[in-house]
Short mmCIF file of C-alpha atoms in Angstrom, two decimals:
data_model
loop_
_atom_site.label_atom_id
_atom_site.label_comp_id
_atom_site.label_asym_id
_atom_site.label_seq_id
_atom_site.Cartn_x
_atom_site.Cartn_y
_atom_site.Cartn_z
CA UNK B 1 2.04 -0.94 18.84
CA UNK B 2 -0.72 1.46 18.28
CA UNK B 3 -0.69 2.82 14.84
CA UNK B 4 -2.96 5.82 13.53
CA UNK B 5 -3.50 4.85 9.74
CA UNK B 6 -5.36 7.26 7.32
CA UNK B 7 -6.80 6.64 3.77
CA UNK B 8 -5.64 7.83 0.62
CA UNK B 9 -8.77 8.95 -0.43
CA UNK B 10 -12.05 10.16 0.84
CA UNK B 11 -14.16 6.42 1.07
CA UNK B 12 -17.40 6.63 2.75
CA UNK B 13 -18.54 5.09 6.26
CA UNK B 14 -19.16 1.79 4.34
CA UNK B 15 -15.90 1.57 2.53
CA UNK B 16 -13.99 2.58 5.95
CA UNK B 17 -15.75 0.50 7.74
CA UNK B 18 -14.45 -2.39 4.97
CA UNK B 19 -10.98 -1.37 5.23
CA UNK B 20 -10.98 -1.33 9.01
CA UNK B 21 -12.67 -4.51 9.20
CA UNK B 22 -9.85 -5.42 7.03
CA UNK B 23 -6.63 -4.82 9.32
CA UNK B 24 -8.48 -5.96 12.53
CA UNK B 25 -8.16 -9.26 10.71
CA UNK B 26 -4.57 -9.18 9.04
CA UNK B 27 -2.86 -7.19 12.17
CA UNK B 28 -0.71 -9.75 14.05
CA UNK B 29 -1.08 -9.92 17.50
CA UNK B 30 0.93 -6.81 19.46
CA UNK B 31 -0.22 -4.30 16.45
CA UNK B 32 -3.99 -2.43 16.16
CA UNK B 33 -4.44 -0.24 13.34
CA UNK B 34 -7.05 2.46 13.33
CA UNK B 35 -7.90 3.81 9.99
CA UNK B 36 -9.35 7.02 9.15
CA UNK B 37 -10.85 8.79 6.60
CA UNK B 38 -9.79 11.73 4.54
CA UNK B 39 -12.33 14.64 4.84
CA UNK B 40 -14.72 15.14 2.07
CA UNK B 41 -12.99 17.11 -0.87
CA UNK B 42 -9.63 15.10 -0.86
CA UNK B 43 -9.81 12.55 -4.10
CA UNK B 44 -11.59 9.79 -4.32
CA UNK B 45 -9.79 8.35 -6.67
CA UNK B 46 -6.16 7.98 -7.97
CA UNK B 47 -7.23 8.59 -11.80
CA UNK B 48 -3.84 11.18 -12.39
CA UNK B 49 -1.06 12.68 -11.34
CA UNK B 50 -2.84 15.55 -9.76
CA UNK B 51 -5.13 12.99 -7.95
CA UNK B 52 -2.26 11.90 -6.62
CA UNK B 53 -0.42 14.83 -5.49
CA UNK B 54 -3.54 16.52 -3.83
CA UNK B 55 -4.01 12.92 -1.74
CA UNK B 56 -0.14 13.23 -0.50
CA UNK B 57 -0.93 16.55 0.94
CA UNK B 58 -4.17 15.46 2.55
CA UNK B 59 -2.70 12.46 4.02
CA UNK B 60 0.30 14.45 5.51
CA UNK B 61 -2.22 16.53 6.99
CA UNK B 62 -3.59 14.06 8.32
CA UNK B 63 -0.36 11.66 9.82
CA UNK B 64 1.17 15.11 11.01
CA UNK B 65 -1.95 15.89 13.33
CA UNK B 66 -2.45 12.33 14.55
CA UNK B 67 -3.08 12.40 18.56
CA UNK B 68 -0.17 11.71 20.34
CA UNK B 69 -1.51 7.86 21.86
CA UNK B 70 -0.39 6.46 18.97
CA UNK B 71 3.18 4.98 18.41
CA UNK B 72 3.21 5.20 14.77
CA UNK B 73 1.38 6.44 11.65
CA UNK B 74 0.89 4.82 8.20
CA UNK B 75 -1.10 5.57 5.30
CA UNK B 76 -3.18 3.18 3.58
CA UNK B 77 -1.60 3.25 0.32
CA UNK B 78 1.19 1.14 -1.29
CA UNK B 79 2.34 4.37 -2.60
CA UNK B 80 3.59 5.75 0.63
CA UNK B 81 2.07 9.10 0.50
CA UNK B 82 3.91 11.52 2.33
CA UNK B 83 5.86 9.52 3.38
CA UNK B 84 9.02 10.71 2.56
CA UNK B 85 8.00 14.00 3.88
CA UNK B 86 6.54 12.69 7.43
CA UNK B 87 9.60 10.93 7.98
CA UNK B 88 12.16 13.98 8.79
CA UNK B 89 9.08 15.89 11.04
CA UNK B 90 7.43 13.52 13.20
CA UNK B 91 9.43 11.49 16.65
CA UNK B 92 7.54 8.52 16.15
CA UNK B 93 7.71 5.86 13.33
CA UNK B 94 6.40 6.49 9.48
CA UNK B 95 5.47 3.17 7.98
CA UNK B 96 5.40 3.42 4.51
CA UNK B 97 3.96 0.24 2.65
CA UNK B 98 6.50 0.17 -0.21
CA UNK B 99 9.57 1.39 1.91
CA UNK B 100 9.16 -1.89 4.06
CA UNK B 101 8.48 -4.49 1.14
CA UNK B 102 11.34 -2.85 -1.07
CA UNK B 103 13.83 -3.02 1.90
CA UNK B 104 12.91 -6.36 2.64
CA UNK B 105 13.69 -7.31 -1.47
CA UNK B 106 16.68 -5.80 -1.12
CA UNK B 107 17.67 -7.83 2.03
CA UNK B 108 16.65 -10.86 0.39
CA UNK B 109 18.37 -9.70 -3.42
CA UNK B 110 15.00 -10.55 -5.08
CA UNK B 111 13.71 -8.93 -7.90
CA UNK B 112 9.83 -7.88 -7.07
CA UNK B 113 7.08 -6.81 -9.27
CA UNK B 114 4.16 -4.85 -8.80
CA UNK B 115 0.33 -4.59 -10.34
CA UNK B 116 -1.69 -1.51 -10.23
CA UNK B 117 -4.66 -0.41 -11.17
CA UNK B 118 -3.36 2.23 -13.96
CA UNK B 119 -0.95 4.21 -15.36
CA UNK B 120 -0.50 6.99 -12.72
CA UNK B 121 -0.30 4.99 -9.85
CA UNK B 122 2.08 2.74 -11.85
CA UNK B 123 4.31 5.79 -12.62
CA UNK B 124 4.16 7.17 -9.12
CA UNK B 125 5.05 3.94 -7.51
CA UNK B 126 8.71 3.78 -9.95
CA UNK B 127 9.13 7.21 -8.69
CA UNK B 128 8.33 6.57 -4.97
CA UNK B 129 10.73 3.60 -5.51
CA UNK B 130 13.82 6.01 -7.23
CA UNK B 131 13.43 8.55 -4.48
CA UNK B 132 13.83 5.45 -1.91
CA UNK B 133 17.30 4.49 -4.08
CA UNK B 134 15.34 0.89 -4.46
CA UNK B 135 14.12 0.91 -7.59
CA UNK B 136 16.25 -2.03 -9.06
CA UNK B 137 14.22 -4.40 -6.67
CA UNK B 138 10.82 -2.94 -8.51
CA UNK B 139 11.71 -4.64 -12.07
CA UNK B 140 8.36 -4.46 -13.19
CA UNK B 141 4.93 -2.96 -12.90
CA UNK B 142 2.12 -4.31 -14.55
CA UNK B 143 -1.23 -2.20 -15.00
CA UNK B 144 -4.48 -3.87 -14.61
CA UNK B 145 -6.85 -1.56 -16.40
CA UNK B 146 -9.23 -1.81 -13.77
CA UNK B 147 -12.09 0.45 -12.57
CA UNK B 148 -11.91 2.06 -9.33
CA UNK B 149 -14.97 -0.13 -7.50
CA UNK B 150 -12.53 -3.23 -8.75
CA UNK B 151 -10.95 -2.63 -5.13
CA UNK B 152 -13.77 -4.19 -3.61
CA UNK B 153 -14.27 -6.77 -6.09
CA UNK B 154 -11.48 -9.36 -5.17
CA UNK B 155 -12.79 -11.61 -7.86
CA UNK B 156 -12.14 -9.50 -10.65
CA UNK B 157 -8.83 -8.21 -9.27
CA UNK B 158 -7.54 -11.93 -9.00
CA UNK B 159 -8.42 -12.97 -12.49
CA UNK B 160 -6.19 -9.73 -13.42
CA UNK B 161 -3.53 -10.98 -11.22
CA UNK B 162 -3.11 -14.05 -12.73
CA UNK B 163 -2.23 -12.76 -15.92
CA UNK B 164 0.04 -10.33 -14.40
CA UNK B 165 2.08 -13.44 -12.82
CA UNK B 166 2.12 -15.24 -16.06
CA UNK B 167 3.35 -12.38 -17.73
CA UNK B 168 6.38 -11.34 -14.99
CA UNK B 169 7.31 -15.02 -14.42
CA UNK B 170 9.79 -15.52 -17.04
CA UNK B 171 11.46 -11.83 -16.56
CA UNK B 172 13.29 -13.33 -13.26
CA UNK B 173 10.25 -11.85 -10.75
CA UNK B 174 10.61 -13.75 -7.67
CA UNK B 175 7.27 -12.20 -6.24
CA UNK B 176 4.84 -9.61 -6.79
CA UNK B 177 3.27 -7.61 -5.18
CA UNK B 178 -0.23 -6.44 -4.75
CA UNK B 179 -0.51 -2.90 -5.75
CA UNK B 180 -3.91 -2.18 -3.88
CA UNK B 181 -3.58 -1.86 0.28
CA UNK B 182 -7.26 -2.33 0.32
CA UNK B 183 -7.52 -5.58 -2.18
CA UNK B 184 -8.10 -9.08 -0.70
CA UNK B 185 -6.51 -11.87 -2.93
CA UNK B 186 -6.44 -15.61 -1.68
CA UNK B 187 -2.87 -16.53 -0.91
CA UNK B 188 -3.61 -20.03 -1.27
CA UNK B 189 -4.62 -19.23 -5.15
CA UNK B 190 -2.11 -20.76 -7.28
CA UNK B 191 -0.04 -17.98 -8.86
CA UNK B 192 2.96 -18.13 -11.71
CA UNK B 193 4.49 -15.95 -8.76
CA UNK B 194 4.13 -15.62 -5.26
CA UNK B 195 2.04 -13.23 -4.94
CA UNK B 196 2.15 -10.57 -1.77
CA UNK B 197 -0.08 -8.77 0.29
CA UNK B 198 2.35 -5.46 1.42
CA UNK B 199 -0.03 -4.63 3.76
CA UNK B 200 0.46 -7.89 5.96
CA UNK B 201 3.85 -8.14 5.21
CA UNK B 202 4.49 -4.62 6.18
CA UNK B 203 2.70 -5.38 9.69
CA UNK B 204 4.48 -8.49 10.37
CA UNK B 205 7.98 -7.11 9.67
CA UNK B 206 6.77 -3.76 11.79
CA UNK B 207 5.51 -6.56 14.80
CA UNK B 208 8.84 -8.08 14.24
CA UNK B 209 10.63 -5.14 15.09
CA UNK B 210 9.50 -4.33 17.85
CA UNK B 211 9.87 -7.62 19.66
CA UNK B 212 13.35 -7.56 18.48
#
């Protein structure tokens, strides 16, 4: 499966370039995901609410005009920009991020929680998760406070997880996931709960289907 991925945010050559480097090395065998970059004067950041709605209509520009050699499309963002949208226009297959790890909770009947980086994205990921009917599996979001260049910074990010898992563990979380598509975080790192990468998840589950 060929899938035509685009950023949620305008990221530079070098940050691209990270990113891509990124899902050559997660993307199980049978899947290649090219990323691309929004054009210069889409966000670069998710700071608000209107950050966030101006990336959802750059990034369905963007999946909606994707070249026809590719079997799927999927932004990089655990918020599923335009998803939703994408999903009732195109003939080929929207992967959204959250869709796939909330259906999967809800399979399994385990509560998930989420971190983020602040209080928009934290809000728009409840409401991504009401519009998908879902949001029961999505029991809690915790918001890391972080600065923007923390996405490159696993370090810092994983310290902030940590306390997030402490925190969640005795609500009934059975795992949580990590609310940054672009983050790395060890998954050997001992965690209060299991912490998940959507983004690999998402890929395997996507790989899985299509064998099936």
């Amino acid at each position: 499966m060929k899938i035509f991925a685009t950023t949620p945010l305008h990221v530079g050559a070098d940050e691209l370039g990270r990113r891509q480097k990124r899902y050559d090395t997660i993307a199980p065998e049978g899947v290649t995901v090219t990323l691309h970059d929004l054009p210069e004067g889409a966000p670069t950041s998710l700071d608000s609410a209107d950050d966030i709605a101006r990336s959802d209509e750059y990034v369905h520009a963007a999946l909606a005009g994707a070249p026809a050699e590719f079997d799927a499309v999927m932004p990089d963002c655990v918020l599923d920009p335009a998803v939703a949208r994408l999903q009732d226009e195109l003939d080929r297959p929207v992967i959204g991020i959250l869709r796939v790890n909330l259906a999967y909770a809800a399979a399994l009947g385990a509560p998930t929680g989420g971190v983020v980086r602040n209080d928009a994205i934290a809000a728009e990921m409840r409401r991504v998760a009401d519009v998908y009917g879902w949001s029961r599996w999505l029991t809690d979001v915790e918001i890391l406070d972080l600065p923007f260049d923390a996405v490159s910074e696993g370090p810092e990010w994983q310290a902030q997880l940590d306390n997030a898992a402490a925190s969640l563990a005795p609500r009934g979380v059975r795992s949580l996931l990590n609310g940054c598509s672009a983050v790395d975080v060890d998954p050997d790192h001992p965690s209060a709960v299991p912490v998940v990468d959507p983004v690999i998840r998402a890929l395997e589950l996507v790989a899985a289907g299509g064998k099936a």
